XYZ file of N, CA, C and O in Angstrom:
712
model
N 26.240 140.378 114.250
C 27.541 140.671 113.654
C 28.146 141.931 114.272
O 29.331 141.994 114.599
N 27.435 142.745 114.389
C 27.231 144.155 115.425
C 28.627 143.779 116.762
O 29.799 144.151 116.807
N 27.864 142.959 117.636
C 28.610 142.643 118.572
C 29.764 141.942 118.686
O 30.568 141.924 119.618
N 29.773 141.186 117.331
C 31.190 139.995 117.225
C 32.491 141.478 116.669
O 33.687 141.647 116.906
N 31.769 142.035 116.113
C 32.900 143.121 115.636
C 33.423 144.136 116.717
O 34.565 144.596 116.754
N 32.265 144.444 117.700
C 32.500 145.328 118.530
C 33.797 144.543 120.070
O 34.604 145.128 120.792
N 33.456 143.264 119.993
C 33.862 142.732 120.921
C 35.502 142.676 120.470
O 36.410 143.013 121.229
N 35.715 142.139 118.957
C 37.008 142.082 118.513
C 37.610 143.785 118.758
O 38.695 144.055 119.273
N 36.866 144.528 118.381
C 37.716 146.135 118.280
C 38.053 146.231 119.863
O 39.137 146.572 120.337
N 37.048 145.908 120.479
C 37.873 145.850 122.250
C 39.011 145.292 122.516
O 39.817 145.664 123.368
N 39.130 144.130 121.585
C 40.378 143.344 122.052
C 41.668 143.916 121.492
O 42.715 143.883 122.137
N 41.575 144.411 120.347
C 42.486 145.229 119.399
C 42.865 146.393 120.654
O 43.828 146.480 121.415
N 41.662 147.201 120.478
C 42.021 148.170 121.064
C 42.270 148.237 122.552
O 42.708 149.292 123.009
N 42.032 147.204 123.358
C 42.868 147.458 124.635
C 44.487 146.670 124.144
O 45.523 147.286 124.396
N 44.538 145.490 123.545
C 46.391 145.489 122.896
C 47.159 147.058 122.619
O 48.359 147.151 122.879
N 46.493 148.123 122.145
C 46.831 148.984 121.683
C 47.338 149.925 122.742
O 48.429 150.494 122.716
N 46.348 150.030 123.746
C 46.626 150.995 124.864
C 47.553 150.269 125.782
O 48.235 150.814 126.650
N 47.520 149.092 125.537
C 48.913 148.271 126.631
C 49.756 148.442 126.037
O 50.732 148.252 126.761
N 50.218 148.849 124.571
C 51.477 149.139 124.112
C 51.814 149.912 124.141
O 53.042 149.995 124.167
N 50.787 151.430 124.162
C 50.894 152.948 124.123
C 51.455 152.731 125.735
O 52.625 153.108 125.811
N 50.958 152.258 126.943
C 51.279 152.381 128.159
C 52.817 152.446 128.280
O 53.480 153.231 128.958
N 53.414 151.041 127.144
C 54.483 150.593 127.526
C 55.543 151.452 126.674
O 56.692 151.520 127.111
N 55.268 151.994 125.691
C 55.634 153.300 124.565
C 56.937 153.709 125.378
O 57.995 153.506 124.783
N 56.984 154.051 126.176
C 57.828 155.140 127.046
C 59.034 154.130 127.584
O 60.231 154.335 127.385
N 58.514 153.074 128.257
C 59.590 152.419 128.374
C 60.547 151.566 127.707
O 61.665 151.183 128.052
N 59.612 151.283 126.315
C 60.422 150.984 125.091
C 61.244 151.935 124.336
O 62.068 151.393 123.600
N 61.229 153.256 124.332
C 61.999 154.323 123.921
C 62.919 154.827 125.205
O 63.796 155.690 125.163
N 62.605 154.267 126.047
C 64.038 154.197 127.405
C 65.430 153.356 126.937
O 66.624 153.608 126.775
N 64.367 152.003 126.805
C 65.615 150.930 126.390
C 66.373 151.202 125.310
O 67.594 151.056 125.260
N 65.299 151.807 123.971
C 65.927 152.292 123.130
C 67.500 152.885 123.096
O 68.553 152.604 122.524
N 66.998 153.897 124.078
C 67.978 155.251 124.184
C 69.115 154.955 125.286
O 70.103 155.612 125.616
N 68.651 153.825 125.694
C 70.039 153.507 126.137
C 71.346 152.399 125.524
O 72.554 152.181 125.616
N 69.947 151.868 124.778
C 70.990 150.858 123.716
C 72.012 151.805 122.942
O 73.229 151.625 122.974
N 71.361 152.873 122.217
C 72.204 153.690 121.509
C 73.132 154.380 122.236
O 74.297 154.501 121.856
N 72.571 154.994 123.587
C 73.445 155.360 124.247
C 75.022 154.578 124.682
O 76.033 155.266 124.818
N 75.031 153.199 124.850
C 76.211 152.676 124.657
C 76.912 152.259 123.704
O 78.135 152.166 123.592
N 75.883 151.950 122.847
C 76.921 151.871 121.007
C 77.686 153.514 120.971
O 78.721 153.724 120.338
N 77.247 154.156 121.451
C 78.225 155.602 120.999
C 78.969 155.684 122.169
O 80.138 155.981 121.922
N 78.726 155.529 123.382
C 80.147 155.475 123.990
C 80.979 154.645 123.733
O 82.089 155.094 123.448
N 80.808 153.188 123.726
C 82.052 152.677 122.902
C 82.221 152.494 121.548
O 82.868 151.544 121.108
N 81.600 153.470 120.724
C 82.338 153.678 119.462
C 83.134 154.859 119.940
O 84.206 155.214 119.449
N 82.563 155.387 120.862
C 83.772 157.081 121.663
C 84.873 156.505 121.792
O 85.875 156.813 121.148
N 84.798 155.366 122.860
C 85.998 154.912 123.139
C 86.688 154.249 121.905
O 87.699 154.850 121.540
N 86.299 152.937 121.055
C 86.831 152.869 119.997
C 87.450 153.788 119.318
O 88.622 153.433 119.192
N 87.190 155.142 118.639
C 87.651 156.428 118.464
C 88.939 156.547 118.840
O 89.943 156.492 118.131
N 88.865 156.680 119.767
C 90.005 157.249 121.081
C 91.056 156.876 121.185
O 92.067 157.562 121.334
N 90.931 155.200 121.093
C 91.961 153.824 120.953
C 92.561 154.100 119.116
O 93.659 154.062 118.560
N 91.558 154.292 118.807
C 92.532 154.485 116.790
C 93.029 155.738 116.707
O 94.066 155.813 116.048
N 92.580 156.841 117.210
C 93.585 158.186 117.323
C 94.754 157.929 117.534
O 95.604 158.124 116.665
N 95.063 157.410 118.795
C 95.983 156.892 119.711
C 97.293 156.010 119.189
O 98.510 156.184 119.246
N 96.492 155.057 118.693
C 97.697 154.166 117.803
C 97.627 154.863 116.640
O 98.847 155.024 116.599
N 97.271 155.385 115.711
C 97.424 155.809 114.268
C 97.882 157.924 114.482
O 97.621 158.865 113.733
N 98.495 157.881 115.606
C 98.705 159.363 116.515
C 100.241 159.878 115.150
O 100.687 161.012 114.977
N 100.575 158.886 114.602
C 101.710 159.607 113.400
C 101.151 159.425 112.284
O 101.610 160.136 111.390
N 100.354 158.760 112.002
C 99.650 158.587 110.811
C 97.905 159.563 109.853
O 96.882 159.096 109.353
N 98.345 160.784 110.008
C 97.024 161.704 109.519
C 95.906 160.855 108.787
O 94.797 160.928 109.315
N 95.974 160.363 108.087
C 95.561 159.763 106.907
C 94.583 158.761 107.493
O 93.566 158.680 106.806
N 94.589 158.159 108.310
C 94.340 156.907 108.619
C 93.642 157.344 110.294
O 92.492 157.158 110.690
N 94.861 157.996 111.057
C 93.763 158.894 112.138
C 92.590 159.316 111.822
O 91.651 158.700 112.325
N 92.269 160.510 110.881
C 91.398 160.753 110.428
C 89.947 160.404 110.483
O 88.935 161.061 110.726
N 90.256 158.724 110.072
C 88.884 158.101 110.123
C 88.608 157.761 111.176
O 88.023 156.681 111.258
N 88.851 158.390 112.217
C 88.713 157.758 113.747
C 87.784 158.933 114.137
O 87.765 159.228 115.331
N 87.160 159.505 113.445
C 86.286 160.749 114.051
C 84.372 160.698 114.012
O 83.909 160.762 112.873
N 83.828 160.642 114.621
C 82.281 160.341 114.869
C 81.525 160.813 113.290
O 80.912 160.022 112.573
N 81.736 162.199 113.002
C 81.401 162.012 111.726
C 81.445 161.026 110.832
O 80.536 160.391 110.297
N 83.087 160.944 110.688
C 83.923 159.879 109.479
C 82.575 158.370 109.777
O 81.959 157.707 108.943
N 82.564 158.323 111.053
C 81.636 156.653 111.529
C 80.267 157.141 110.507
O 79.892 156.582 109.477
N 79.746 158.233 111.101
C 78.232 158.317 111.166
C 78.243 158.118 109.289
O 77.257 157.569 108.799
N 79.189 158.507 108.508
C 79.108 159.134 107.137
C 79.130 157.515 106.388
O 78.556 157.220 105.340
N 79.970 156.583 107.263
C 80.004 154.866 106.815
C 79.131 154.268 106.774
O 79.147 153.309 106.003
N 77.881 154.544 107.614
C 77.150 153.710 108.644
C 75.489 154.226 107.911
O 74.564 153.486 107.575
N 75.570 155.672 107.844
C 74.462 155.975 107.234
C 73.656 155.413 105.931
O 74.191 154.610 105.166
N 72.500 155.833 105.762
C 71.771 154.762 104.549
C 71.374 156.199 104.218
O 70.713 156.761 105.092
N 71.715 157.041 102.883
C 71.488 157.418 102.157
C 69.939 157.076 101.158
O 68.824 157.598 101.188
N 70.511 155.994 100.348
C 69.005 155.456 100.112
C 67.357 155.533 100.664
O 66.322 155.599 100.001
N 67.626 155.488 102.578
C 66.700 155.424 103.028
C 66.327 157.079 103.521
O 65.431 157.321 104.329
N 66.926 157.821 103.072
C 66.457 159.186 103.869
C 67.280 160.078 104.471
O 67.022 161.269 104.638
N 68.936 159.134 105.018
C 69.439 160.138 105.526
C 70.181 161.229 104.340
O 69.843 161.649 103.233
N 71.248 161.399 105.150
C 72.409 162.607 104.125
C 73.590 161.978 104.100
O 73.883 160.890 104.596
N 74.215 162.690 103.522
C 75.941 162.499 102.910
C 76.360 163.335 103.647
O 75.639 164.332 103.609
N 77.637 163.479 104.679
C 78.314 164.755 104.972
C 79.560 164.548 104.682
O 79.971 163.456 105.075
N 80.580 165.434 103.942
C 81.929 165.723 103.271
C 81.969 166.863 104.165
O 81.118 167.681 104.517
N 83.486 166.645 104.501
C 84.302 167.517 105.115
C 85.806 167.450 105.467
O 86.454 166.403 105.462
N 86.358 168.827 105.812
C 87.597 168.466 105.601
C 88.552 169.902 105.685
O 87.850 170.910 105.777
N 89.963 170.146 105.670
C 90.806 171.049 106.053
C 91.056 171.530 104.860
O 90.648 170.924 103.869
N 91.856 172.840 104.737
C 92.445 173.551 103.558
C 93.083 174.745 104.220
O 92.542 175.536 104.993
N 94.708 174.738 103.650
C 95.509 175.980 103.786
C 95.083 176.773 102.997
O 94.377 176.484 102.031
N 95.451 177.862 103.305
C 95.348 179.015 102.481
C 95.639 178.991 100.930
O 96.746 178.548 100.625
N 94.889 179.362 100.000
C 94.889 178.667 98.225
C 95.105 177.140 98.154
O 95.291 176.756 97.000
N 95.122 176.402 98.868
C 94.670 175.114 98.654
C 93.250 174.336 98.486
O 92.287 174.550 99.222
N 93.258 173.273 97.266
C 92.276 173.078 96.509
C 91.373 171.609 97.012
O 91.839 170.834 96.176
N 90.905 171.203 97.407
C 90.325 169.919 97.384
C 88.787 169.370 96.699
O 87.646 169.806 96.547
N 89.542 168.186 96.423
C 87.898 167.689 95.838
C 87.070 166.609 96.444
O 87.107 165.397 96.655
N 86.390 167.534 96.601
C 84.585 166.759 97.407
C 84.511 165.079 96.540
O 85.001 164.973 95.416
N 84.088 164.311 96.986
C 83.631 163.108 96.528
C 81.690 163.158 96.209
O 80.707 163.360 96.922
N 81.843 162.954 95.238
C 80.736 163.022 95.026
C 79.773 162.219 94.529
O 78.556 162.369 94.417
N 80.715 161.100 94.169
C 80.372 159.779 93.509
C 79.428 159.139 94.313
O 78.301 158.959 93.852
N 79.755 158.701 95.635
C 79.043 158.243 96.705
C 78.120 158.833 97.017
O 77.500 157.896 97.519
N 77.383 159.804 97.156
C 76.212 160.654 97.566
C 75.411 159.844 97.245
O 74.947 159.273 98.233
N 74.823 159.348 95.878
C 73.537 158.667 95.815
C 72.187 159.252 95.244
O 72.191 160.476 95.113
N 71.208 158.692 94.937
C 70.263 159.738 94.074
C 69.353 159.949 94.964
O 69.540 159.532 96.107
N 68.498 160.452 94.719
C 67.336 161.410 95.960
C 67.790 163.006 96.598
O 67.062 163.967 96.844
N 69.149 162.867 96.734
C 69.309 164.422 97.251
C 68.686 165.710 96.894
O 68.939 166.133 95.766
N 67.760 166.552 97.814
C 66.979 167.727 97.432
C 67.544 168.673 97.893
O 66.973 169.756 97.764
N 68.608 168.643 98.462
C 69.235 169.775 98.612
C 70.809 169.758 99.313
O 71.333 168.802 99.885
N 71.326 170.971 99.110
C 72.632 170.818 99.543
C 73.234 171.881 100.457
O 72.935 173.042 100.175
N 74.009 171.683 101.476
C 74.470 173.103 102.600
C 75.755 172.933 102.300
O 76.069 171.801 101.934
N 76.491 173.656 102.348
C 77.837 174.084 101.827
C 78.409 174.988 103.328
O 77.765 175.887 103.867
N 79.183 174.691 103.590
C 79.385 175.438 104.906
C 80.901 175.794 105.143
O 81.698 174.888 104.896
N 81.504 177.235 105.678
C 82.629 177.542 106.005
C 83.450 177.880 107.257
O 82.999 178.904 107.770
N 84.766 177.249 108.103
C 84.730 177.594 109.099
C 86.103 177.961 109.219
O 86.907 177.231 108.638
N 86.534 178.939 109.852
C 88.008 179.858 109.487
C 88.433 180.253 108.850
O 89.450 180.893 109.114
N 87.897 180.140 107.401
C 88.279 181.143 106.381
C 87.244 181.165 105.211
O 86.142 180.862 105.668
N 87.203 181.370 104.100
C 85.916 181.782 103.311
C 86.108 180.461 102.477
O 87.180 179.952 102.803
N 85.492 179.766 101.572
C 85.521 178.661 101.100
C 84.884 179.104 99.803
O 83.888 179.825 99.738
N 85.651 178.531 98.623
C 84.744 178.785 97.656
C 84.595 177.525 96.795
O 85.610 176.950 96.402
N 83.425 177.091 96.498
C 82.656 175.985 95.684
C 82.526 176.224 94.279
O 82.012 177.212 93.755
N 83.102 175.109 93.647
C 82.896 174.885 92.099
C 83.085 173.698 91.567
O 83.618 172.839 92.268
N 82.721 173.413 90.319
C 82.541 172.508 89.455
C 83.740 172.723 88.415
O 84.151 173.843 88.111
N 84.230 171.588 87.929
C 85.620 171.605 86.988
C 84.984 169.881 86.003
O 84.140 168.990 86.101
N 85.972 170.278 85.240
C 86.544 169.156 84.227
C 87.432 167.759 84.815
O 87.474 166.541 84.641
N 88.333 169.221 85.915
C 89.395 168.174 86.290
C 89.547 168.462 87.859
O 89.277 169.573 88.316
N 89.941 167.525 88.568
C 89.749 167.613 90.156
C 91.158 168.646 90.360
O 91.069 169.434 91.303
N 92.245 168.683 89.664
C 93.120 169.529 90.095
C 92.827 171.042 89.639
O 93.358 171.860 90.389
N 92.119 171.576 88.604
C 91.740 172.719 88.380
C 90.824 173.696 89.000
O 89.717 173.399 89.450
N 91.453 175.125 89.000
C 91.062 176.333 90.062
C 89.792 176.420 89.646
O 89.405 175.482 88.948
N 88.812 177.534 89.945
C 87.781 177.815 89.682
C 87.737 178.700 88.259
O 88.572 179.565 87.994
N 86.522 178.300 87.318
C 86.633 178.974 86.336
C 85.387 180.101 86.490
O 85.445 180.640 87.595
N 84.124 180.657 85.541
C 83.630 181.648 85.939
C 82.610 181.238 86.898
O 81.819 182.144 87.161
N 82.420 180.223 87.447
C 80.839 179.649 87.928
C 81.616 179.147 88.893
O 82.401 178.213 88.730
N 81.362 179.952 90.279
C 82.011 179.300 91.758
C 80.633 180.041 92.962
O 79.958 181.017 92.635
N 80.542 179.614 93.756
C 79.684 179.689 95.351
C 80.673 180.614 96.258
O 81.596 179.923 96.689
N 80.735 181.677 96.583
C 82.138 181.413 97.405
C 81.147 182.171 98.700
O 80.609 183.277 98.743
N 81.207 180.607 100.063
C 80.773 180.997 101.487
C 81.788 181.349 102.425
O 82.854 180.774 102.643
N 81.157 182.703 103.120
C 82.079 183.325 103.842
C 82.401 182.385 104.992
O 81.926 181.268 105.196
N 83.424 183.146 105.800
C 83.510 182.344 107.275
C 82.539 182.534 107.957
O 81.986 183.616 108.155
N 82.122 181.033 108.559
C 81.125 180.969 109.633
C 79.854 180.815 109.191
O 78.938 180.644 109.995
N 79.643 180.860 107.817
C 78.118 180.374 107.200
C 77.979 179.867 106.285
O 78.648 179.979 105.258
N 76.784 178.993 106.552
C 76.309 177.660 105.517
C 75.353 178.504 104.797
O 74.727 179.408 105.350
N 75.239 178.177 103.461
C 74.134 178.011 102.009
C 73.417 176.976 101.863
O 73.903 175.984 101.319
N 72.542 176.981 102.165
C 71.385 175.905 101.808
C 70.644 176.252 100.590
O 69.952 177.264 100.485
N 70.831 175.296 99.596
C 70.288 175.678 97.735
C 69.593 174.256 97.493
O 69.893 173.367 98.290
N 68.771 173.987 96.557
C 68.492 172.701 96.387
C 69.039 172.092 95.363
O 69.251 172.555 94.242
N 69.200 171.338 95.656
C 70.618 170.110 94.632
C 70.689 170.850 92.937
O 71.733 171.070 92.324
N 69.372 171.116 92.471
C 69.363 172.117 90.852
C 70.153 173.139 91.273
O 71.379 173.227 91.197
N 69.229 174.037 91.800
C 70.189 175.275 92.156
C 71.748 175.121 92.717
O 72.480 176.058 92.395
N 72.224 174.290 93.343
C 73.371 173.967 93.528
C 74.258 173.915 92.170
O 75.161 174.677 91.825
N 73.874 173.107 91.695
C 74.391 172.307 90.577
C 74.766 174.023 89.947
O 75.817 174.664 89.915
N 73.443 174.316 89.529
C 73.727 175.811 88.466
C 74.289 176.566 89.230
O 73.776 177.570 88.736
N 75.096 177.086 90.260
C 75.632 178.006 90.969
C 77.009 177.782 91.037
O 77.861 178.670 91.079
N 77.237 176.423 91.047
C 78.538 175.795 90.731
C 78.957 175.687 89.854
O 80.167 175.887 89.751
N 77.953 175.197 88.404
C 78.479 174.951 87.449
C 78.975 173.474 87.246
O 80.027 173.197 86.668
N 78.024 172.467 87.833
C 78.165 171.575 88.194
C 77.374 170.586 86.902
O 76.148 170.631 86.797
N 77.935 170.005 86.275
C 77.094 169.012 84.611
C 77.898 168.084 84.219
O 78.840 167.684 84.904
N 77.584 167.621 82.997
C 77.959 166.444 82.405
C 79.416 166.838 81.961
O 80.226 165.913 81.893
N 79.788 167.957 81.689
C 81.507 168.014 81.337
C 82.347 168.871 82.897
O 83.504 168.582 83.204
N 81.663 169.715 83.556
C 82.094 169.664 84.886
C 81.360 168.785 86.382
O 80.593 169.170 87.264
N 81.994 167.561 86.125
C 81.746 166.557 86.971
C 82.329 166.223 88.163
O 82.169 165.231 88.874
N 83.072 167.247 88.292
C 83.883 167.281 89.692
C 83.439 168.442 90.835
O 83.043 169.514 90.377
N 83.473 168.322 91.920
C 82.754 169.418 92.901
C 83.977 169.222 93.796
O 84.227 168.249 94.507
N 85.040 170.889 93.533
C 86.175 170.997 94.054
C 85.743 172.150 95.129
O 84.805 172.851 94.749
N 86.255 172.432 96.338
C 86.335 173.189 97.262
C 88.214 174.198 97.091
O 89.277 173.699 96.723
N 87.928 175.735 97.545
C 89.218 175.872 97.209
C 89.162 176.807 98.714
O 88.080 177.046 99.250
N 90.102 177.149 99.128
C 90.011 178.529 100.336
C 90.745 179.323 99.742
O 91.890 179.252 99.295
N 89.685 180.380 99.790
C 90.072 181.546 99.094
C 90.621 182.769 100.432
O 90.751 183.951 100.114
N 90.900 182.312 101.884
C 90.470 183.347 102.991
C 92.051 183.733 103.053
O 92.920 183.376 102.257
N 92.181 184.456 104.070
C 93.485 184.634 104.791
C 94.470 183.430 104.838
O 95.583 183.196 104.368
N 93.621 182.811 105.567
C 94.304 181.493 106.391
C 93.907 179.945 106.776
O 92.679 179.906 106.700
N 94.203 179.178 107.001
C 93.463 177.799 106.863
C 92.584 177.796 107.122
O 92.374 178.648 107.986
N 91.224 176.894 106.680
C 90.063 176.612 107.356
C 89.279 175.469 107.108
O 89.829 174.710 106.310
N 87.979 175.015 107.591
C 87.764 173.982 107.243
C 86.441 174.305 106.135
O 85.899 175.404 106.019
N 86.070 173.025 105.346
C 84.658 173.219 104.455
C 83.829 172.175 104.948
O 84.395 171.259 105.545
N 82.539 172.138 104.805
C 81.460 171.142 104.789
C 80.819 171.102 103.997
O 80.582 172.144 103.387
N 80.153 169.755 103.568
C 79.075 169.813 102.443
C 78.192 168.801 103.523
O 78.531 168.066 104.451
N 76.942 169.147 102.928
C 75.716 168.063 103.648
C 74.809 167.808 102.363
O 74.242 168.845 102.018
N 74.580 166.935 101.728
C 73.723 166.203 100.885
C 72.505 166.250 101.376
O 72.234 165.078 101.634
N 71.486 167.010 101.697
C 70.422 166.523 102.198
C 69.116 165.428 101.682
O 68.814 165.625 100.505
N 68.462 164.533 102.237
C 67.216 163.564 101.530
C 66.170 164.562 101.677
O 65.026 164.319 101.292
């Protein structure tokens, strides 16, 4: 029995090392398959900028993020990323519905002007005493609890509004992390 087992683990195990051999060139093909789904989703991109070039709203979704944020599986591990513009005292609200459960943590990020994060009642309302506010040029990484309590984020403030509090326009990010 000795030998019937030993003879099968040979056979296993040289299948094994012919696949490890071939390892490298299967993560070639890989990387080039992907490599052309993203150039012509580049180009796709490019072509909806182009025609939708008066239309903000609808341009918009023509941006690699906007794809990656459609396309992603949450469920399985990845993240959520929200993002987006703001004039100076202008208010927007994060979507938050879509995120999904599993998230352990959250980055909050600011770029041209200071951004400040909070939780409301109502998506049009300013910040009340419980706000995040990230300067320009840096992300907060908190874990989804601590988020929540820094914001002020619960069952009667159910909204996660972004406001710019800076000089002058800038943009915000959020990343949901798995």
């Amino acid at each position: 029995s000795f030998g019937t087992a030993a003879t099968e683990f040979e056979q296993v195990y040289a299948a094994f090392m012919d696949a490890r051999q071939d390892a490298q060139q299967e993560t070639d093909a890989k990387i080039e398959a992907n490599n052309a789904i993203y150039a012509d989703g580049r180009v796709m991109m490019e072509d909806g900028k182009h025609i939708f070039r008066n239309n903000a709203s609808v341009r918009e979704r023509f941006t690699w993020e906007r794809i990656l944020a459609l396309v992603s599986t949450p469920e399985y591990g990845g993240s959520v990323e929200r993002s987006g513009a703001l004039a100076m005292g202008q208010i927007g609200n994060i979507d938050i519905d879509t995120v999904g459960d599993g998230v352990v943590e959250v980055a909050a990020s600011s770029v041209g002007s200071t951004m400040r994060y909070y939780a409301t009642d109502n998506v049009a309302n300013g910040p009340g005493m419980i706000y995040l506010d990230v300067p320009v040029g840096t992300t907060v990484t908190r874990t989804v609890d601590d988020f929540a309590a820094v914001v002020g984020l619960n069952e009667v403030n159910r909204f996660l509004n972004v406001q710019n509090v800076g000089p002058v326009s800038g943009e915000w990010r959020v990343v949901f992390g798995k």
